[in-house]
Every structure is written in structure tokens, then in C-alpha cells.
């Protein structure tokens, strides 16, 4: 009887937290988050060099990305664009997870296990065209929200970073690596959600850590002092599990 009374009281307390619209802020739910970034890369550097730089950039944050350099990719008059699979276009055939990169000179795909997400799927495509390249990147993941773990989850975001920050850091590091490795002129074409400023022109966490290490070891003082640890993602970015 006492257990029943406690359960009834807990239920009443949760019901009392409901908003006027009848929704319960403590109810568990999932939200799908989509990121995409399209960059224009003006350079006459060969695709092999750009692909090598892009691979170095994706590896800064993702150690298990599947990278491919499809043979026979030709520069087109206008830049290509990733294509989202349409289940209705080919009935009875399996639909590939994530967008396709037909015509790309370089692709990278990963499904990293990132804290704060139930799943994540990230795809990057490098399309050559007559004036350079277009780099298309898309990431989709599901975030658990609400429920009894809402506040512990938010506290973890403060100290360990958010999946959104990890996604942004990963994408920006690819662009940074291409710009640094080829000297290309890079500009943003399209972004969802909106991208403030020009973070791809700024050094990432890896570059900052490397610069700090070089300064500490090359100054000639403090011999024997270990260099600072190098992070694998930007500050505030949630790390893979």
C-alpha cells in the first residue's frame, strides 16, 4: 500500500510539472538535427593534392572515416552536388544511408559514436569543376532530450561539449586543411544552420595545440617539461565515445 501511495504521489508530481498546453517537460523525446555546409574552393591544384589535404582534415577528428578517391572523376562546367536517395524512385531496391557523391573526386563517410547522440551519419564530397572544387558536407544525428537525464545531459554538455560543436569542428577542420594544404581561396556557398563569421579562416584546436607545443620546445627554456596535450576536437566539441 505504501509503495502504491509513493508511486501515485510521483505520478501526480510529474503531472503537476505539465505546461498549460498539456506537454510534460520531463517526458523523454528525440530530436533529429541536420547540418550541411557547401564551400567553394578556388584553386588549380590537382585533385590528388586536394584529396590528400581533405583526408588529413577529416582525420583530425574522425579516425574511422571511410575515405575513397573514385577513379575517373572529371571536372564539370558547373560544380556537382550530393544527392539524397529517393526511396520512391527505385521500388524494391535498398536505399543507401545518407547522400550519394556521384561524380566526386573524393568522399569521406563516417558513423562516429559521439556523446549526446543516439546515432550520427556524416558524409563529405569533393566535386571538381572548371574553376576549382565544391566541398559538400552533411551530417545527421538524433539527440535525446527531456526525461530525467535532461539536467545531467546539460551539465555534460558544459564540460564535455555538444554534438553540434563536434560536428562543426569536424567540418571546419576539413576546410582548414584544404586551405592550408593548397593555398586555395575558400568561401561559403550554403549552410544549414547558419554559420556565423569565417571560422575556416581561423586556426583550429589542433593547430593551436601544435603551435603551443612548438613554442614550448623551441624556446630553449623549460627543458624536460612535457608539451601540452593535443585535443582531437575544438574546445566545447563533444568527443567520440
PDB file of C-alpha atoms in Angstrom:
ATOM      1  CA  UNK A   1       0.000   0.000   0.000  1.00  0.00           C
ATOM      2  CA  UNK A   2       2.823   2.382   0.893  1.00  0.00           C
ATOM      3  CA  UNK A   3       4.579   1.651  -2.404  1.00  0.00           C
ATOM      4  CA  UNK A   4       1.393   2.367  -4.292  1.00  0.00           C
ATOM      5  CA  UNK A   5       0.992   5.654  -2.446  1.00  0.00           C
ATOM      6  CA  UNK A   6       4.556   6.698  -3.329  1.00  0.00           C
ATOM      7  CA  UNK A   7       4.027   5.796  -6.978  1.00  0.00           C
ATOM      8  CA  UNK A   8       0.780   7.766  -7.054  1.00  0.00           C
ATOM      9  CA  UNK A   9       2.489  10.777  -5.487  1.00  0.00           C
ATOM     10  CA  UNK A  10       5.331  10.636  -8.028  1.00  0.00           C
ATOM     11  CA  UNK A  11       2.858  10.453 -10.878  1.00  0.00           C
ATOM     12  CA  UNK A  12       0.958  13.417  -9.520  1.00  0.00           C
ATOM     13  CA  UNK A  13       4.177  15.404  -9.136  1.00  0.00           C
ATOM     14  CA  UNK A  14       5.149  14.754 -12.755  1.00  0.00           C
ATOM     15  CA  UNK A  15       1.658  15.661 -13.896  1.00  0.00           C
ATOM     16  CA  UNK A  16       1.955  18.886 -11.924  1.00  0.00           C
ATOM     17  CA  UNK A  17       5.016  19.827 -13.986  1.00  0.00           C
ATOM     18  CA  UNK A  18       2.975  19.835 -17.188  1.00  0.00           C
ATOM     19  CA  UNK A  19       2.633  23.083 -19.072  1.00  0.00           C
ATOM     20  CA  UNK A  20      -0.674  24.716 -19.897  1.00  0.00           C
ATOM     21  CA  UNK A  21      -0.595  23.037 -23.300  1.00  0.00           C
ATOM     22  CA  UNK A  22      -0.533  19.629 -21.643  1.00  0.00           C
ATOM     23  CA  UNK A  23       3.089  18.790 -22.546  1.00  0.00           C
ATOM     24  CA  UNK A  24       5.351  17.390 -19.876  1.00  0.00           C
ATOM     25  CA  UNK A  25       8.875  18.895 -19.865  1.00  0.00           C
ATOM     26  CA  UNK A  26      10.143  15.717 -18.182  1.00  0.00           C
ATOM     27  CA  UNK A  27       8.909  13.491 -20.994  1.00  0.00           C
ATOM     28  CA  UNK A  28      11.684  11.832 -22.995  1.00  0.00           C
ATOM     29  CA  UNK A  29      11.845  12.601 -26.712  1.00  0.00           C
ATOM     30  CA  UNK A  30      14.296  12.594 -29.604  1.00  0.00           C
ATOM     31  CA  UNK A  31      15.149  15.418 -31.996  1.00  0.00           C
ATOM     32  CA  UNK A  32      16.763  14.958 -35.407  1.00  0.00           C
ATOM     33  CA  UNK A  33      19.477  17.518 -36.158  1.00  0.00           C
ATOM     34  CA  UNK A  34      20.763  18.140 -39.688  1.00  0.00           C
ATOM     35  CA  UNK A  35      23.896  20.034 -40.654  1.00  0.00           C
ATOM     36  CA  UNK A  36      25.124  20.776 -44.134  1.00  0.00           C
ATOM     37  CA  UNK A  37      27.873  23.005 -45.406  1.00  0.00           C
ATOM     38  CA  UNK A  38      28.824  23.767 -49.026  1.00  0.00           C
ATOM     39  CA  UNK A  39      32.131  25.525 -49.741  1.00  0.00           C
ATOM     40  CA  UNK A  40      33.593  26.850 -52.976  1.00  0.00           C
ATOM     41  CA  UNK A  41      37.343  26.184 -53.301  1.00  0.00           C
ATOM     42  CA  UNK A  42      39.100  28.265 -55.943  1.00  0.00           C
ATOM     43  CA  UNK A  43      42.387  26.599 -56.927  1.00  0.00           C
ATOM     44  CA  UNK A  44      44.092  24.931 -59.889  1.00  0.00           C
ATOM     45  CA  UNK A  45      45.822  22.386 -57.657  1.00  0.00           C
ATOM     46  CA  UNK A  46      45.338  18.782 -58.874  1.00  0.00           C
ATOM     47  CA  UNK A  47      42.536  16.748 -57.346  1.00  0.00           C
ATOM     48  CA  UNK A  48      45.033  14.327 -55.817  1.00  0.00           C
ATOM     49  CA  UNK A  49      46.601  17.123 -53.750  1.00  0.00           C
ATOM     50  CA  UNK A  50      43.236  18.492 -52.627  1.00  0.00           C
ATOM     51  CA  UNK A  51      42.053  14.982 -51.738  1.00  0.00           C
ATOM     52  CA  UNK A  52      45.159  14.362 -49.658  1.00  0.00           C
ATOM     53  CA  UNK A  53      44.563  17.601 -47.738  1.00  0.00           C
ATOM     54  CA  UNK A  54      40.878  16.740 -47.226  1.00  0.00           C
ATOM     55  CA  UNK A  55      41.839  13.321 -45.854  1.00  0.00           C
ATOM     56  CA  UNK A  56      44.242  14.929 -43.401  1.00  0.00           C
ATOM     57  CA  UNK A  57      41.470  17.266 -42.295  1.00  0.00           C
ATOM     58  CA  UNK A  58      38.828  14.577 -41.718  1.00  0.00           C
ATOM     59  CA  UNK A  59      41.353  12.514 -39.755  1.00  0.00           C
ATOM     60  CA  UNK A  60      41.841  15.325 -37.256  1.00  0.00           C
ATOM     61  CA  UNK A  61      38.559  14.378 -35.617  1.00  0.00           C
ATOM     62  CA  UNK A  62      37.467  11.051 -37.115  1.00  0.00           C
ATOM     63  CA  UNK A  63      39.887   8.150 -37.013  1.00  0.00           C
ATOM     64  CA  UNK A  64      37.476   5.650 -38.577  1.00  0.00           C
ATOM     65  CA  UNK A  65      36.228   7.624 -41.587  1.00  0.00           C
ATOM     66  CA  UNK A  66      35.972   5.600 -44.793  1.00  0.00           C
ATOM     67  CA  UNK A  67      37.775   7.671 -47.416  1.00  0.00           C
ATOM     68  CA  UNK A  68      37.562   6.929 -51.137  1.00  0.00           C
ATOM     69  CA  UNK A  69      39.013   8.536 -54.271  1.00  0.00           C
ATOM     70  CA  UNK A  70      36.778   7.336 -57.129  1.00  0.00           C
ATOM     71  CA  UNK A  71      38.645   6.899 -60.423  1.00  0.00           C
ATOM     72  CA  UNK A  72      37.700   8.871 -63.479  1.00  0.00           C
ATOM     73  CA  UNK A  73      36.182  11.914 -61.771  1.00  0.00           C
ATOM     74  CA  UNK A  74      36.144  14.722 -64.323  1.00  0.00           C
ATOM     75  CA  UNK A  75      35.783  18.440 -63.844  1.00  0.00           C
ATOM     76  CA  UNK A  76      32.369  19.649 -64.966  1.00  0.00           C
ATOM     77  CA  UNK A  77      31.209  23.030 -66.195  1.00  0.00           C
ATOM     78  CA  UNK A  78      29.224  23.614 -63.015  1.00  0.00           C
ATOM     79  CA  UNK A  79      30.002  22.115 -59.597  1.00  0.00           C
ATOM     80  CA  UNK A  80      28.263  18.896 -58.619  1.00  0.00           C
ATOM     81  CA  UNK A  81      26.137  18.428 -55.536  1.00  0.00           C
ATOM     82  CA  UNK A  82      25.382  15.488 -53.271  1.00  0.00           C
ATOM     83  CA  UNK A  83      22.092  13.715 -53.930  1.00  0.00           C
ATOM     84  CA  UNK A  84      19.654  12.455 -51.346  1.00  0.00           C
ATOM     85  CA  UNK A  85      18.350   8.973 -52.080  1.00  0.00           C
ATOM     86  CA  UNK A  86      14.669   8.813 -53.045  1.00  0.00           C
ATOM     87  CA  UNK A  87      13.025   5.580 -51.834  1.00  0.00           C
ATOM     88  CA  UNK A  88      10.177   6.011 -54.315  1.00  0.00           C
ATOM     89  CA  UNK A  89      12.480   6.217 -57.339  1.00  0.00           C
ATOM     90  CA  UNK A  90      13.608   2.580 -57.206  1.00  0.00           C
ATOM     91  CA  UNK A  91      10.958   0.398 -55.582  1.00  0.00           C
ATOM     92  CA  UNK A  92      12.189  -2.909 -54.250  1.00  0.00           C
ATOM     93  CA  UNK A  93      15.857  -1.864 -54.089  1.00  0.00           C
ATOM     94  CA  UNK A  94      17.733  -0.927 -50.899  1.00  0.00           C
ATOM     95  CA  UNK A  95      18.291   2.769 -50.344  1.00  0.00           C
ATOM     96  CA  UNK A  96      21.793   3.838 -49.332  1.00  0.00           C
ATOM     97  CA  UNK A  97      22.099   5.509 -45.959  1.00  0.00           C
ATOM     98  CA  UNK A  98      22.990   9.145 -46.417  1.00  0.00           C
ATOM     99  CA  UNK A  99      23.518  11.165 -49.608  1.00  0.00           C
ATOM    100  CA  UNK A 100      25.396   9.888 -52.644  1.00  0.00           C
ATOM    101  CA  UNK A 101      28.511  11.571 -54.044  1.00  0.00           C
ATOM    102  CA  UNK A 102      28.242  10.647 -57.743  1.00  0.00           C
ATOM    103  CA  UNK A 103      30.925  12.474 -59.725  1.00  0.00           C
ATOM    104  CA  UNK A 104      33.048  13.363 -56.696  1.00  0.00           C
ATOM    105  CA  UNK A 105      36.846  13.174 -56.760  1.00  0.00           C
ATOM    106  CA  UNK A 106      36.999  12.411 -53.028  1.00  0.00           C
ATOM    107  CA  UNK A 107      34.480  11.152 -50.496  1.00  0.00           C
ATOM    108  CA  UNK A 108      34.521  10.500 -46.771  1.00  0.00           C
ATOM    109  CA  UNK A 109      31.830   8.710 -44.784  1.00  0.00           C
ATOM    110  CA  UNK A 110      31.664   8.041 -41.064  1.00  0.00           C
ATOM    111  CA  UNK A 111      29.229   6.968 -38.364  1.00  0.00           C
ATOM    112  CA  UNK A 112      31.064   8.149 -35.242  1.00  0.00           C
ATOM    113  CA  UNK A 113      29.765   7.379 -31.778  1.00  0.00           C
ATOM    114  CA  UNK A 114      29.509  10.836 -30.259  1.00  0.00           C
ATOM    115  CA  UNK A 115      28.409  11.520 -26.700  1.00  0.00           C
ATOM    116  CA  UNK A 116      24.974  13.107 -26.623  1.00  0.00           C
ATOM    117  CA  UNK A 117      23.703  11.399 -29.782  1.00  0.00           C
ATOM    118  CA  UNK A 118      21.938   8.128 -30.451  1.00  0.00           C
ATOM    119  CA  UNK A 119      23.492   7.951 -33.921  1.00  0.00           C
ATOM    120  CA  UNK A 120      25.416  10.147 -36.334  1.00  0.00           C
ATOM    121  CA  UNK A 121      25.959   9.851 -40.063  1.00  0.00           C
ATOM    122  CA  UNK A 122      28.460  12.186 -41.748  1.00  0.00           C
ATOM    123  CA  UNK A 123      29.268  12.419 -45.474  1.00  0.00           C
ATOM    124  CA  UNK A 124      31.665  14.721 -47.313  1.00  0.00           C
ATOM    125  CA  UNK A 125      32.006  15.012 -51.114  1.00  0.00           C
ATOM    126  CA  UNK A 126      34.603  16.931 -53.160  1.00  0.00           C
ATOM    127  CA  UNK A 127      33.324  17.834 -56.655  1.00  0.00           C
ATOM    128  CA  UNK A 128      35.788  19.169 -59.274  1.00  0.00           C
ATOM    129  CA  UNK A 129      34.610  21.795 -61.750  1.00  0.00           C
ATOM    130  CA  UNK A 130      36.260  24.215 -64.158  1.00  0.00           C
ATOM    131  CA  UNK A 131      37.060  26.893 -61.539  1.00  0.00           C
ATOM    132  CA  UNK A 132      38.086  24.644 -58.674  1.00  0.00           C
ATOM    133  CA  UNK A 133      36.066  22.412 -56.372  1.00  0.00           C
ATOM    134  CA  UNK A 134      32.921  22.347 -54.302  1.00  0.00           C
ATOM    135  CA  UNK A 135      33.083  20.645 -50.919  1.00  0.00           C
ATOM    136  CA  UNK A 136      29.674  19.402 -49.765  1.00  0.00           C
ATOM    137  CA  UNK A 137      29.351  18.104 -46.210  1.00  0.00           C
ATOM    138  CA  UNK A 138      26.242  16.817 -44.448  1.00  0.00           C
ATOM    139  CA  UNK A 139      25.711  15.342 -41.001  1.00  0.00           C
ATOM    140  CA  UNK A 140      22.516  14.000 -39.446  1.00  0.00           C
ATOM    141  CA  UNK A 141      22.123  12.783 -35.889  1.00  0.00           C
ATOM    142  CA  UNK A 142      19.451  12.204 -33.263  1.00  0.00           C
ATOM    143  CA  UNK A 143      19.605  13.843 -29.856  1.00  0.00           C
ATOM    144  CA  UNK A 144      17.753  12.502 -26.815  1.00  0.00           C
ATOM    145  CA  UNK A 145      16.054  15.309 -24.910  1.00  0.00           C
ATOM    146  CA  UNK A 146      13.882  15.707 -21.862  1.00  0.00           C
ATOM    147  CA  UNK A 147      13.378  12.953 -19.343  1.00  0.00           C
ATOM    148  CA  UNK A 148      15.099  12.524 -16.008  1.00  0.00           C
ATOM    149  CA  UNK A 149      18.545  12.773 -17.664  1.00  0.00           C
ATOM    150  CA  UNK A 150      17.934  16.226 -19.097  1.00  0.00           C
ATOM    151  CA  UNK A 151      19.904  18.160 -16.468  1.00  0.00           C
ATOM    152  CA  UNK A 152      22.804  15.672 -16.211  1.00  0.00           C
ATOM    153  CA  UNK A 153      22.953  15.803 -20.007  1.00  0.00           C
ATOM    154  CA  UNK A 154      23.150  19.584 -19.993  1.00  0.00           C
ATOM    155  CA  UNK A 155      25.873  19.500 -17.360  1.00  0.00           C
ATOM    156  CA  UNK A 156      27.828  17.086 -19.542  1.00  0.00           C
ATOM    157  CA  UNK A 157      27.457  19.466 -22.489  1.00  0.00           C
ATOM    158  CA  UNK A 158      29.105  22.222 -20.452  1.00  0.00           C
ATOM    159  CA  UNK A 159      32.166  20.165 -19.546  1.00  0.00           C
ATOM    160  CA  UNK A 160      32.420  17.702 -22.450  1.00  0.00           C
ATOM    161  CA  UNK A 161      30.921  19.674 -25.308  1.00  0.00           C
ATOM    162  CA  UNK A 162      27.903  19.220 -27.534  1.00  0.00           C
ATOM    163  CA  UNK A 163      27.430  17.058 -30.640  1.00  0.00           C
ATOM    164  CA  UNK A 164      26.675  20.246 -32.587  1.00  0.00           C
ATOM    165  CA  UNK A 165      30.080  21.658 -31.661  1.00  0.00           C
ATOM    166  CA  UNK A 166      31.786  18.399 -32.582  1.00  0.00           C
ATOM    167  CA  UNK A 167      30.045  18.383 -35.967  1.00  0.00           C
ATOM    168  CA  UNK A 168      31.030  21.973 -36.694  1.00  0.00           C
ATOM    169  CA  UNK A 169      34.628  21.353 -35.619  1.00  0.00           C
ATOM    170  CA  UNK A 170      34.902  18.280 -37.837  1.00  0.00           C
ATOM    171  CA  UNK A 171      33.580  20.093 -40.902  1.00  0.00           C
ATOM    172  CA  UNK A 172      35.696  23.201 -40.363  1.00  0.00           C
ATOM    173  CA  UNK A 173      38.870  21.138 -39.950  1.00  0.00           C
ATOM    174  CA  UNK A 174      38.346  19.612 -43.406  1.00  0.00           C
ATOM    175  CA  UNK A 175      38.040  23.080 -44.942  1.00  0.00           C
ATOM    176  CA  UNK A 176      41.002  24.398 -42.960  1.00  0.00           C
ATOM    177  CA  UNK A 177      43.212  21.516 -44.047  1.00  0.00           C
ATOM    178  CA  UNK A 178      42.364  22.096 -47.726  1.00  0.00           C
ATOM    179  CA  UNK A 179      43.019  25.825 -47.476  1.00  0.00           C
ATOM    180  CA  UNK A 180      46.284  25.319 -45.573  1.00  0.00           C
ATOM    181  CA  UNK A 181      47.473  22.496 -47.825  1.00  0.00           C
ATOM    182  CA  UNK A 182      46.685  24.086 -51.179  1.00  0.00           C
ATOM    183  CA  UNK A 183      46.560  27.847 -50.608  1.00  0.00           C
ATOM    184  CA  UNK A 184      43.090  27.902 -52.145  1.00  0.00           C
ATOM    185  CA  UNK A 185      40.597  30.732 -51.769  1.00  0.00           C
ATOM    186  CA  UNK A 186      37.645  29.327 -49.831  1.00  0.00           C
ATOM    187  CA  UNK A 187      34.173  30.833 -49.493  1.00  0.00           C
ATOM    188  CA  UNK A 188      30.903  29.602 -48.038  1.00  0.00           C
ATOM    189  CA  UNK A 189      28.141  28.869 -50.538  1.00  0.00           C
ATOM    190  CA  UNK A 190      25.377  27.419 -48.382  1.00  0.00           C
ATOM    191  CA  UNK A 191      24.898  26.449 -44.754  1.00  0.00           C
ATOM    192  CA  UNK A 192      22.259  24.951 -42.517  1.00  0.00           C
ATOM    193  CA  UNK A 193      22.062  26.029 -39.772  1.00  0.00           C
ATOM    194  CA  UNK A 194      23.576  29.433 -40.484  1.00  0.00           C
ATOM    195  CA  UNK A 195      27.320  29.774 -39.974  1.00  0.00           C
ATOM    196  CA  UNK A 196      28.481  32.958 -38.254  1.00  0.00           C
ATOM    197  CA  UNK A 197      31.757  34.552 -39.281  1.00  0.00           C
ATOM    198  CA  UNK A 198      34.549  32.757 -41.156  1.00  0.00           C
ATOM    199  CA  UNK A 199      35.780  30.056 -38.745  1.00  0.00           C
ATOM    200  CA  UNK A 200      37.511  28.140 -41.560  1.00  0.00           C
ATOM    201  CA  UNK A 201      39.995  31.050 -41.798  1.00  0.00           C
ATOM    202  CA  UNK A 202      40.891  30.679 -38.125  1.00  0.00           C
ATOM    203  CA  UNK A 203      43.270  28.016 -36.730  1.00  0.00           C
ATOM    204  CA  UNK A 204      41.528  25.019 -35.221  1.00  0.00           C
ATOM    205  CA  UNK A 205      42.221  23.392 -31.871  1.00  0.00           C
ATOM    206  CA  UNK A 206      44.779  21.027 -33.394  1.00  0.00           C
ATOM    207  CA  UNK A 207      46.772  23.836 -34.988  1.00  0.00           C
ATOM    208  CA  UNK A 208      46.672  25.848 -31.770  1.00  0.00           C
ATOM    209  CA  UNK A 209      47.918  22.912 -29.754  1.00  0.00           C
ATOM    210  CA  UNK A 210      50.714  22.228 -32.236  1.00  0.00           C
ATOM    211  CA  UNK A 211      51.785  25.869 -32.182  1.00  0.00           C
ATOM    212  CA  UNK A 212      51.863  25.837 -28.381  1.00  0.00           C
ATOM    213  CA  UNK A 213      53.943  22.670 -28.415  1.00  0.00           C
ATOM    214  CA  UNK A 214      56.390  24.110 -30.938  1.00  0.00           C
ATOM    215  CA  UNK A 215      56.749  27.302 -28.909  1.00  0.00           C
ATOM    216  CA  UNK A 216      57.366  25.366 -25.715  1.00  0.00           C
ATOM    217  CA  UNK A 217      60.003  23.067 -27.197  1.00  0.00           C
ATOM    218  CA  UNK A 218      61.776  25.631 -29.331  1.00  0.00           C
ATOM    219  CA  UNK A 219      62.229  28.371 -26.770  1.00  0.00           C
ATOM    220  CA  UNK A 220      65.202  26.679 -25.151  1.00  0.00           C
ATOM    221  CA  UNK A 221      63.758  27.057 -21.644  1.00  0.00           C
ATOM    222  CA  UNK A 222      61.788  24.712 -19.504  1.00  0.00           C
ATOM    223  CA  UNK A 223      63.689  21.668 -20.744  1.00  0.00           C
ATOM    224  CA  UNK A 224      62.155  18.464 -19.559  1.00  0.00           C
ATOM    225  CA  UNK A 225      58.674  19.969 -19.276  1.00  0.00           C
ATOM    226  CA  UNK A 226      56.197  17.834 -21.218  1.00  0.00           C
ATOM    227  CA  UNK A 227      54.334  19.612 -24.015  1.00  0.00           C
ATOM    228  CA  UNK A 228      50.623  20.336 -23.581  1.00  0.00           C
ATOM    229  CA  UNK A 229      48.259  17.569 -24.645  1.00  0.00           C
ATOM    230  CA  UNK A 230      46.755  17.947 -28.085  1.00  0.00           C
ATOM    231  CA  UNK A 231      42.992  17.652 -28.315  1.00  0.00           C
ATOM    232  CA  UNK A 232      41.258  15.896 -31.165  1.00  0.00           C
ATOM    233  CA  UNK A 233      38.420  18.372 -31.459  1.00  0.00           C
ATOM    234  CA  UNK A 234      37.719  22.037 -30.877  1.00  0.00           C
ATOM    235  CA  UNK A 235      37.079  23.332 -27.407  1.00  0.00           C
ATOM    236  CA  UNK A 236      33.496  22.654 -26.457  1.00  0.00           C
ATOM    237  CA  UNK A 237      33.190  19.900 -29.038  1.00  0.00           C
ATOM    238  CA  UNK A 238      31.795  16.616 -27.784  1.00  0.00           C
ATOM    239  CA  UNK A 239      34.317  13.837 -28.336  1.00  0.00           C
ATOM    240  CA  UNK A 240      33.551  10.429 -29.818  1.00  0.00           C
ATOM    241  CA  UNK A 241      32.881   7.718 -27.265  1.00  0.00           C
TER     242      UNK A 241
END
